[in-house]
GROMACS .gro file of N, CA and C in nm:
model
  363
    1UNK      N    1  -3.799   3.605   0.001
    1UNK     CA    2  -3.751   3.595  -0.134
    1UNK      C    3  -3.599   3.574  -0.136
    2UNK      N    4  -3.518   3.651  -0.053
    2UNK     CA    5  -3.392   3.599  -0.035
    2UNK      C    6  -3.366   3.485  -0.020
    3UNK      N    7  -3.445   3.438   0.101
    3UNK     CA    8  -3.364   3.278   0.149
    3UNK      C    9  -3.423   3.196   0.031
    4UNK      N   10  -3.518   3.225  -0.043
    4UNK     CA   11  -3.542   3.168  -0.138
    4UNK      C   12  -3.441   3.149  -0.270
    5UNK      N   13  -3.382   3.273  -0.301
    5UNK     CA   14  -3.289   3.258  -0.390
    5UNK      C   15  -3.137   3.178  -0.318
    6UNK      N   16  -3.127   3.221  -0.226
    6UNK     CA   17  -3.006   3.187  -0.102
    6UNK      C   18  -2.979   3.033  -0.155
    7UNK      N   19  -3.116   2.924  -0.121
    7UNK     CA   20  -3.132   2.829  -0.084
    7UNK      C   21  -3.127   2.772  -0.207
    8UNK      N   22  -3.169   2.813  -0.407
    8UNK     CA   23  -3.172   2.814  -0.482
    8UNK      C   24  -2.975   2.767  -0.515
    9UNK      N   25  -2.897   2.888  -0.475
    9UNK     CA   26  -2.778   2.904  -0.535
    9UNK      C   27  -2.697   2.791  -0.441
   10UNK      N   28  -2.720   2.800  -0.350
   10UNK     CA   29  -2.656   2.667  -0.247
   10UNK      C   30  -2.682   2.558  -0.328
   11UNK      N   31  -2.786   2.487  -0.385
   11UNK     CA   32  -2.853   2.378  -0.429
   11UNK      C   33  -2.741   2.353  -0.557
   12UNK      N   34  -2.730   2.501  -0.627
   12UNK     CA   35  -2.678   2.466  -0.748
   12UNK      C   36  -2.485   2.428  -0.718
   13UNK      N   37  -2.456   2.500  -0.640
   13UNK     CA   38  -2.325   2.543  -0.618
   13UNK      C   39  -2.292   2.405  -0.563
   14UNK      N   40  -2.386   2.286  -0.504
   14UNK     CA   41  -2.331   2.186  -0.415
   14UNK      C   42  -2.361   2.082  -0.558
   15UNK      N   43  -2.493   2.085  -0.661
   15UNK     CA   44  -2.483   2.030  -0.760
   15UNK      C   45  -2.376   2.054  -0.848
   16UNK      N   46  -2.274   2.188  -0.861
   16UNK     CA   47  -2.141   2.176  -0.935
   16UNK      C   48  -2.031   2.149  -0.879
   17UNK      N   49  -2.058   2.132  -0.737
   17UNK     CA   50  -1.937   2.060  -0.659
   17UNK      C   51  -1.947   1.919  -0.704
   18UNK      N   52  -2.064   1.852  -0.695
   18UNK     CA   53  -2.062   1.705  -0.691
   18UNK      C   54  -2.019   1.651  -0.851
   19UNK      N   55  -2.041   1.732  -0.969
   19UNK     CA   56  -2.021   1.760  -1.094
   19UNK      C   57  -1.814   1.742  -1.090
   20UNK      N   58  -1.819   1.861  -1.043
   20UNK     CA   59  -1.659   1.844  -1.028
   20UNK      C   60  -1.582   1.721  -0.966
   21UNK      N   61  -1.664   1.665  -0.874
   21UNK     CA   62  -1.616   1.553  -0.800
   21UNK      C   63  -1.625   1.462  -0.931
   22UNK      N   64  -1.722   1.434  -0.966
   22UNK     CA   65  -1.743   1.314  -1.064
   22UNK      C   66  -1.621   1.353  -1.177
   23UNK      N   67  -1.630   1.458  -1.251
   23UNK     CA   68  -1.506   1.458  -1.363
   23UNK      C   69  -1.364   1.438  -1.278
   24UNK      N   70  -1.328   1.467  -1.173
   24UNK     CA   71  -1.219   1.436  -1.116
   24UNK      C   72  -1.170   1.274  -1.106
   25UNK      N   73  -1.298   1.236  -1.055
   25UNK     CA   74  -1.283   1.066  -1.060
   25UNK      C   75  -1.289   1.010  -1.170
   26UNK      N   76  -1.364   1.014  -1.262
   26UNK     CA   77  -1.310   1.007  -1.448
   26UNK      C   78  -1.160   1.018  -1.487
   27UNK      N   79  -1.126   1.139  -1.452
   27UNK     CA   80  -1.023   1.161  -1.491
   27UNK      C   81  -0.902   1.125  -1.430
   28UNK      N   82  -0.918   1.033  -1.343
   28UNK     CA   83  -0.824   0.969  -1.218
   28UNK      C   84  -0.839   0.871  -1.290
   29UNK      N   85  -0.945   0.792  -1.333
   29UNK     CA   86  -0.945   0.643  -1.374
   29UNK      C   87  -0.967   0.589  -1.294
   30UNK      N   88  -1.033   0.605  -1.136
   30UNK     CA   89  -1.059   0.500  -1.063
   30UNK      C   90  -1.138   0.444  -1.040
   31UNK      N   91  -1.122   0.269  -1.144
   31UNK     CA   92  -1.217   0.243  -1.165
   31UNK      C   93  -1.258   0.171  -1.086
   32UNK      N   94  -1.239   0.164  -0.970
   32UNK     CA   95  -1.273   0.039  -0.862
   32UNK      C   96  -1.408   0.113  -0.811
   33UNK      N   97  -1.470   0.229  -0.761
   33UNK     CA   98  -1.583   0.255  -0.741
   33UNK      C   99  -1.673   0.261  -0.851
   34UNK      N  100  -1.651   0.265  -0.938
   34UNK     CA  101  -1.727   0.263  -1.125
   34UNK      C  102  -1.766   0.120  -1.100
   35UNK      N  103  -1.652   0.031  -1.070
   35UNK     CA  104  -1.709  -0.109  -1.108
   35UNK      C  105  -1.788  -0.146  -1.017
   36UNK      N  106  -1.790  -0.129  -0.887
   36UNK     CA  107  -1.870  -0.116  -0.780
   36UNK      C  108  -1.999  -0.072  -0.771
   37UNK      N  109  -2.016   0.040  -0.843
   37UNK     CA  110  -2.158   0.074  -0.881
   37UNK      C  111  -2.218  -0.020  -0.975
   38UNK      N  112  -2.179  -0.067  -1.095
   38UNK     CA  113  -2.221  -0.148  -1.175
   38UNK      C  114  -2.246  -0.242  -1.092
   39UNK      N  115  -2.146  -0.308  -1.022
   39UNK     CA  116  -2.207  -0.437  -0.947
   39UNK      C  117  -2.349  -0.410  -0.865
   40UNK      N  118  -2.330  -0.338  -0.782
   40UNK     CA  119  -2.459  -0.311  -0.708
   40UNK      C  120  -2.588  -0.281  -0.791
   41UNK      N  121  -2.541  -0.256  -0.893
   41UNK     CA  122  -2.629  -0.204  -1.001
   41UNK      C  123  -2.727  -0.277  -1.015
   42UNK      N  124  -2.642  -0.413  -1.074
   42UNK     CA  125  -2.649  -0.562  -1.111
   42UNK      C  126  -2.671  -0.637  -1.021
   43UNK      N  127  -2.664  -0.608  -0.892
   43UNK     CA  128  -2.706  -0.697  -0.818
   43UNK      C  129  -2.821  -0.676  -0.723
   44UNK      N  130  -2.891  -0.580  -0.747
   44UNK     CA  131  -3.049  -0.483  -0.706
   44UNK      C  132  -3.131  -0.517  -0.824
   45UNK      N  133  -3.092  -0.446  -0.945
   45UNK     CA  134  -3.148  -0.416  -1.030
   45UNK      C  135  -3.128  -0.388  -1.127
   46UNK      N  136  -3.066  -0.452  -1.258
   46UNK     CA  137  -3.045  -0.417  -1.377
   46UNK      C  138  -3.086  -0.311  -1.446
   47UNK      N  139  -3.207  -0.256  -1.397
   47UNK     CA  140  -3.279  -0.174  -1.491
   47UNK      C  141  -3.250  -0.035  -1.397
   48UNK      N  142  -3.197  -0.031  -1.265
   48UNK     CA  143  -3.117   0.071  -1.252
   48UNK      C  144  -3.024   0.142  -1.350
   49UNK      N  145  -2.978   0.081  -1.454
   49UNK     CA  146  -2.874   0.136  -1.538
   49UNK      C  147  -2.941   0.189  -1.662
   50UNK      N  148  -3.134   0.205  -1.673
   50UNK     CA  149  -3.196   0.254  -1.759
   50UNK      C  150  -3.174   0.422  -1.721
   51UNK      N  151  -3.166   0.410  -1.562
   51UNK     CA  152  -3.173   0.572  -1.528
   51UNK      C  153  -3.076   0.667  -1.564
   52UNK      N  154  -3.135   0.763  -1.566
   52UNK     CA  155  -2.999   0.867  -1.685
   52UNK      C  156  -2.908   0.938  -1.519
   53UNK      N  157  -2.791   0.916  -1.554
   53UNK     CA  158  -2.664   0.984  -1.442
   53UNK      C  159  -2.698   0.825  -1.344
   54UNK      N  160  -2.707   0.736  -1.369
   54UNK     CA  161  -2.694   0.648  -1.245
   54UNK      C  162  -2.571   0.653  -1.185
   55UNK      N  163  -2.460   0.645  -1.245
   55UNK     CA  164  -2.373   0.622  -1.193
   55UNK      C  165  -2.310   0.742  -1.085
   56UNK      N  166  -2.355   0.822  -1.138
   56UNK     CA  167  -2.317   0.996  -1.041
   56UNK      C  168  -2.404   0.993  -0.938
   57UNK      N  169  -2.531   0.924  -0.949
   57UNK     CA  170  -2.615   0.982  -0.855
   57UNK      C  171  -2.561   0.823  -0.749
   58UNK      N  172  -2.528   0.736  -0.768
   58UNK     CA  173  -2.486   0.647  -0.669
   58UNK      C  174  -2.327   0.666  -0.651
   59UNK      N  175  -2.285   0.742  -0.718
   59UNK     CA  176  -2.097   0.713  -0.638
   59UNK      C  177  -2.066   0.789  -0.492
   60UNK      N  178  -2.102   0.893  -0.464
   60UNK     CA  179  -2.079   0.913  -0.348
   60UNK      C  180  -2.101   0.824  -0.276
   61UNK      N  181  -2.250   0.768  -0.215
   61UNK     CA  182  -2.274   0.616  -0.147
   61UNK      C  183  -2.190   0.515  -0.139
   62UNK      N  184  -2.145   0.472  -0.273
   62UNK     CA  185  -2.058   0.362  -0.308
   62UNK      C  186  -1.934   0.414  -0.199
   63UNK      N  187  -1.918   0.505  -0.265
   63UNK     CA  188  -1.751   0.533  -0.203
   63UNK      C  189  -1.744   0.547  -0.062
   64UNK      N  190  -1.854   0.595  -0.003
   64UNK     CA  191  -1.841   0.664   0.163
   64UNK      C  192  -1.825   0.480   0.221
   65UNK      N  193  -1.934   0.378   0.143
   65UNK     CA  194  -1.920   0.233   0.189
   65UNK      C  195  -1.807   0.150   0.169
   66UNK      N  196  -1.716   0.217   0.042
   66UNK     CA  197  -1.574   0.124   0.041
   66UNK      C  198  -1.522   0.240   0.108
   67UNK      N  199  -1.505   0.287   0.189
   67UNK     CA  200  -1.437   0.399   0.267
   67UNK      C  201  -1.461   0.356   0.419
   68UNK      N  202  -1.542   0.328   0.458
   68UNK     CA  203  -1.578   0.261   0.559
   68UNK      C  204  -1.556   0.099   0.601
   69UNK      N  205  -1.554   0.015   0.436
   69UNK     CA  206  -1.556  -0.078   0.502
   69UNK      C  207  -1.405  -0.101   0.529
   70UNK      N  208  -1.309  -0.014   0.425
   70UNK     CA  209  -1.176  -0.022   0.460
   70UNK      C  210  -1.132   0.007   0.588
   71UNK      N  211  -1.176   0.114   0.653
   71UNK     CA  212  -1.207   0.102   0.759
   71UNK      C  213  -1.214   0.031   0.882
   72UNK      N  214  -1.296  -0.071   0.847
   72UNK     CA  215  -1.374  -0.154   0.928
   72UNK      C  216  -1.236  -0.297   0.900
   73UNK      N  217  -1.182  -0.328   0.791
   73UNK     CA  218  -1.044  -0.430   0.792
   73UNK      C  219  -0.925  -0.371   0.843
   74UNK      N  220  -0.915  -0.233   0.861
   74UNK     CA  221  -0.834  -0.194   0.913
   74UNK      C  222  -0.790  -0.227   1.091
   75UNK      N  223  -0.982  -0.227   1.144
   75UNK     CA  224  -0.965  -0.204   1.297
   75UNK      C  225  -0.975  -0.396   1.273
   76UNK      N  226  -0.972  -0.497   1.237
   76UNK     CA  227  -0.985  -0.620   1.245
   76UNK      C  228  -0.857  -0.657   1.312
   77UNK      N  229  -0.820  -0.717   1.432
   77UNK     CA  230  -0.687  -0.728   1.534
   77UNK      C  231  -0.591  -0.784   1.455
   78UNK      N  232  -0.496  -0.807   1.430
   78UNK     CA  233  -0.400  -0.940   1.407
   78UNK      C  234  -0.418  -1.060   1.468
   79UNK      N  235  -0.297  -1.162   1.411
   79UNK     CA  236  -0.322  -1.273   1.429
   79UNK      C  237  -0.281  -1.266   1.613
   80UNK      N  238  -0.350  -1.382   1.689
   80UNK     CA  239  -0.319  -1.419   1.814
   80UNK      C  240  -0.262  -1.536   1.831
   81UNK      N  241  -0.176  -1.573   1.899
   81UNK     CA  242  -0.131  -1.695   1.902
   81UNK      C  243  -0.187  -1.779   2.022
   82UNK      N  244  -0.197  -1.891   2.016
   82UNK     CA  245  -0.316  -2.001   2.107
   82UNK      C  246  -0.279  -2.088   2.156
   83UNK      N  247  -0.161  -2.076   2.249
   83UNK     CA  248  -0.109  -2.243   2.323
   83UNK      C  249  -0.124  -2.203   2.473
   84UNK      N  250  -0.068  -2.296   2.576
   84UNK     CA  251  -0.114  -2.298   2.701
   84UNK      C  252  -0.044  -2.188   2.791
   85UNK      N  253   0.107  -2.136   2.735
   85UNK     CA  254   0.156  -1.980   2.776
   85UNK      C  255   0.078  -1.892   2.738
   86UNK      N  256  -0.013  -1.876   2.598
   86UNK     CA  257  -0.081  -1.762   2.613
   86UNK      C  258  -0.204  -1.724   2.665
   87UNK      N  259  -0.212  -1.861   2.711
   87UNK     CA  260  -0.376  -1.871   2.787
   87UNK      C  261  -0.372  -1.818   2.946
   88UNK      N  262  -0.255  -1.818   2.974
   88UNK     CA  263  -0.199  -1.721   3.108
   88UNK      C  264  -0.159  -1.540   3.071
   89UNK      N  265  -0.099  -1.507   2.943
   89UNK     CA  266  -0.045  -1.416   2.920
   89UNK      C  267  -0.113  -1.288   2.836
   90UNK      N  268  -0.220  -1.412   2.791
   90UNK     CA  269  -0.294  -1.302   2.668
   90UNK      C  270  -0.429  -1.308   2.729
   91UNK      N  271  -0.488  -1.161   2.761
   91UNK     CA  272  -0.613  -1.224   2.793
   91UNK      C  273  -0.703  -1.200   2.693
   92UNK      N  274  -0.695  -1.153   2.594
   92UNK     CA  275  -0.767  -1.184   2.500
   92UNK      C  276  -0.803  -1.355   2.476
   93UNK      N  277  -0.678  -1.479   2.505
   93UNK     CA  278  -0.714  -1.604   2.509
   93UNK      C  279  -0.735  -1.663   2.649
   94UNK      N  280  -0.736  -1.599   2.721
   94UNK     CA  281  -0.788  -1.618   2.836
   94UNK      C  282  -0.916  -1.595   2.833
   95UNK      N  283  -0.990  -1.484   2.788
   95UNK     CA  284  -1.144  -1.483   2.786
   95UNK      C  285  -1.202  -1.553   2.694
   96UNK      N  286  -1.170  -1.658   2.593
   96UNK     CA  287  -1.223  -1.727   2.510
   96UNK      C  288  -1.266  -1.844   2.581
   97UNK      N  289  -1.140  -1.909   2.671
   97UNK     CA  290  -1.143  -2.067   2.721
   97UNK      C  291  -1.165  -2.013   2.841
   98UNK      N  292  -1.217  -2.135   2.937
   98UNK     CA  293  -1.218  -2.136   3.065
   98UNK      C  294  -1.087  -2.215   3.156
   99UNK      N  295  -1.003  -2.301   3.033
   99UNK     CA  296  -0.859  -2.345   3.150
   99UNK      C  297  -0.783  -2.384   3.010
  100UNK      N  298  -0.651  -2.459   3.037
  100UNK     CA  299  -0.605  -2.507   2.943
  100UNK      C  300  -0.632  -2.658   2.883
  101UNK      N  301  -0.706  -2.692   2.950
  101UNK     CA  302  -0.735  -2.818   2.933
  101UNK      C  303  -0.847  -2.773   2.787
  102UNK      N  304  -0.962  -2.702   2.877
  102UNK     CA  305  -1.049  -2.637   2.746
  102UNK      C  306  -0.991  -2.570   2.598
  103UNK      N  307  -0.869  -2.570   2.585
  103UNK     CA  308  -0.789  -2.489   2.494
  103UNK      C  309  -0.752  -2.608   2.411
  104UNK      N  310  -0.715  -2.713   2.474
  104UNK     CA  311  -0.658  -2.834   2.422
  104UNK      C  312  -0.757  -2.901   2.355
  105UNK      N  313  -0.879  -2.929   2.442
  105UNK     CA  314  -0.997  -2.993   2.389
  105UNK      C  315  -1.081  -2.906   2.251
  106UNK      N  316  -1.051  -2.814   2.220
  106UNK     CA  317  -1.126  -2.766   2.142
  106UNK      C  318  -1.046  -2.751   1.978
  107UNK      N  319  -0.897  -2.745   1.993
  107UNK     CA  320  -0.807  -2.734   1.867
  107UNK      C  321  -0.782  -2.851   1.863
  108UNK      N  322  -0.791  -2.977   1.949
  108UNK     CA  323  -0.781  -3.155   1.950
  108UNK      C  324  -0.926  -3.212   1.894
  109UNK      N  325  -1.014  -3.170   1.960
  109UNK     CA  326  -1.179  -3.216   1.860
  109UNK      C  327  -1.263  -3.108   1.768
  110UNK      N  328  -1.212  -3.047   1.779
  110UNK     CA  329  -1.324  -2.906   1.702
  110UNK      C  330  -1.316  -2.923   1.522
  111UNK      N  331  -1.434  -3.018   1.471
  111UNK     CA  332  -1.410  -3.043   1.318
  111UNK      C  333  -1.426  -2.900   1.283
  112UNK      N  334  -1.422  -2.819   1.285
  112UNK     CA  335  -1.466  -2.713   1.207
  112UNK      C  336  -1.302  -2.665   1.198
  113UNK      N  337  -1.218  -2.665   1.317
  113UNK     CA  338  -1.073  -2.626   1.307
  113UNK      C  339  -0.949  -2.749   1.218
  114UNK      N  340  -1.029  -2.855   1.237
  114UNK     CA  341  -0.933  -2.980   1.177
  114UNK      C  342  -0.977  -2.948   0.986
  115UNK      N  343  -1.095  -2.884   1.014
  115UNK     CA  344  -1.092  -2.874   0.860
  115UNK      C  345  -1.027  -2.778   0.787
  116UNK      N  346  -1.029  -2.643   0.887
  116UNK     CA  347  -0.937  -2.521   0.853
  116UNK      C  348  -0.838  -2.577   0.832
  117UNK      N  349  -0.742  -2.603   0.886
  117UNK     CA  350  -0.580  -2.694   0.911
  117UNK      C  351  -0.578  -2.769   0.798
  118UNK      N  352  -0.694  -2.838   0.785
  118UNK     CA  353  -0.633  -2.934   0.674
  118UNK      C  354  -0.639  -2.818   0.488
  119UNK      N  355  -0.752  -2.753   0.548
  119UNK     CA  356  -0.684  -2.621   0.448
  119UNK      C  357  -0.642  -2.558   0.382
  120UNK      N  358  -0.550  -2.543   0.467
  120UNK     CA  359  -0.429  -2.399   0.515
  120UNK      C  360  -0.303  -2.508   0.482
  121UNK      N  361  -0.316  -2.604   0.487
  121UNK     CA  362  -0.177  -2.706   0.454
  121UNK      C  363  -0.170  -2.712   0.332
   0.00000   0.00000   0.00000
């Protein structure tokens, strides 16, 4: 009967934590996970937004995923630079090509890069 009530008051105490979380974020105005839920909302299921608390019962999710994916642009390297000194110096461009000749041939014919370039100009 204890762990029964135990397990009862935990349930509630983590349902008025998550309560508090939500009026905190209201009251911050941040609406970039709000709009985020709507999108996903909208882009599953419209009729997700018939359900009563949708938006509470999906923001944690939302947020732990823009929390992560920030994350995830964070660890994305910088730019590398790609001529025939760094194909000796960097081995990050050393493990791409197999010589410099291959370095040359691929930023000289590669339509997919002549189209970037033309671009980026």
């Amino acid at each position: 009967m204890k762990s029964f009530f135990g397990n009862r008051f935990h349930g509630l105490r983590d349902a008025i934590d998550r309560h508090r979380q939500w009026q905190a974020l209201r009251r911050r105005g941040d609406t970039s996970v709000l709009e985020t839920v709507d999108s996903v909302a909208d882009s599953i299921d419209s009729n997700i937004r018939l359900a009563p608390g949708y938006k509470k019962k999906l923001w944690s999710s939302i947020q732990s995923s823009l929390d992560y994916t920030a994350e995830l642009v964070d660890r994305i390297p910088g730019v590398i630079d790609v001529n025939s000194s760094t194909f000796t110096a960097d081995p990050y461009v050393n493990a791409f090509f197999t010589n410099v000749t291959d370095l040359q041939s691929v930023f000289s014919h590669s339509s997919e890069i002549q189209d970037y370039m033309d671009d980026i100009r």
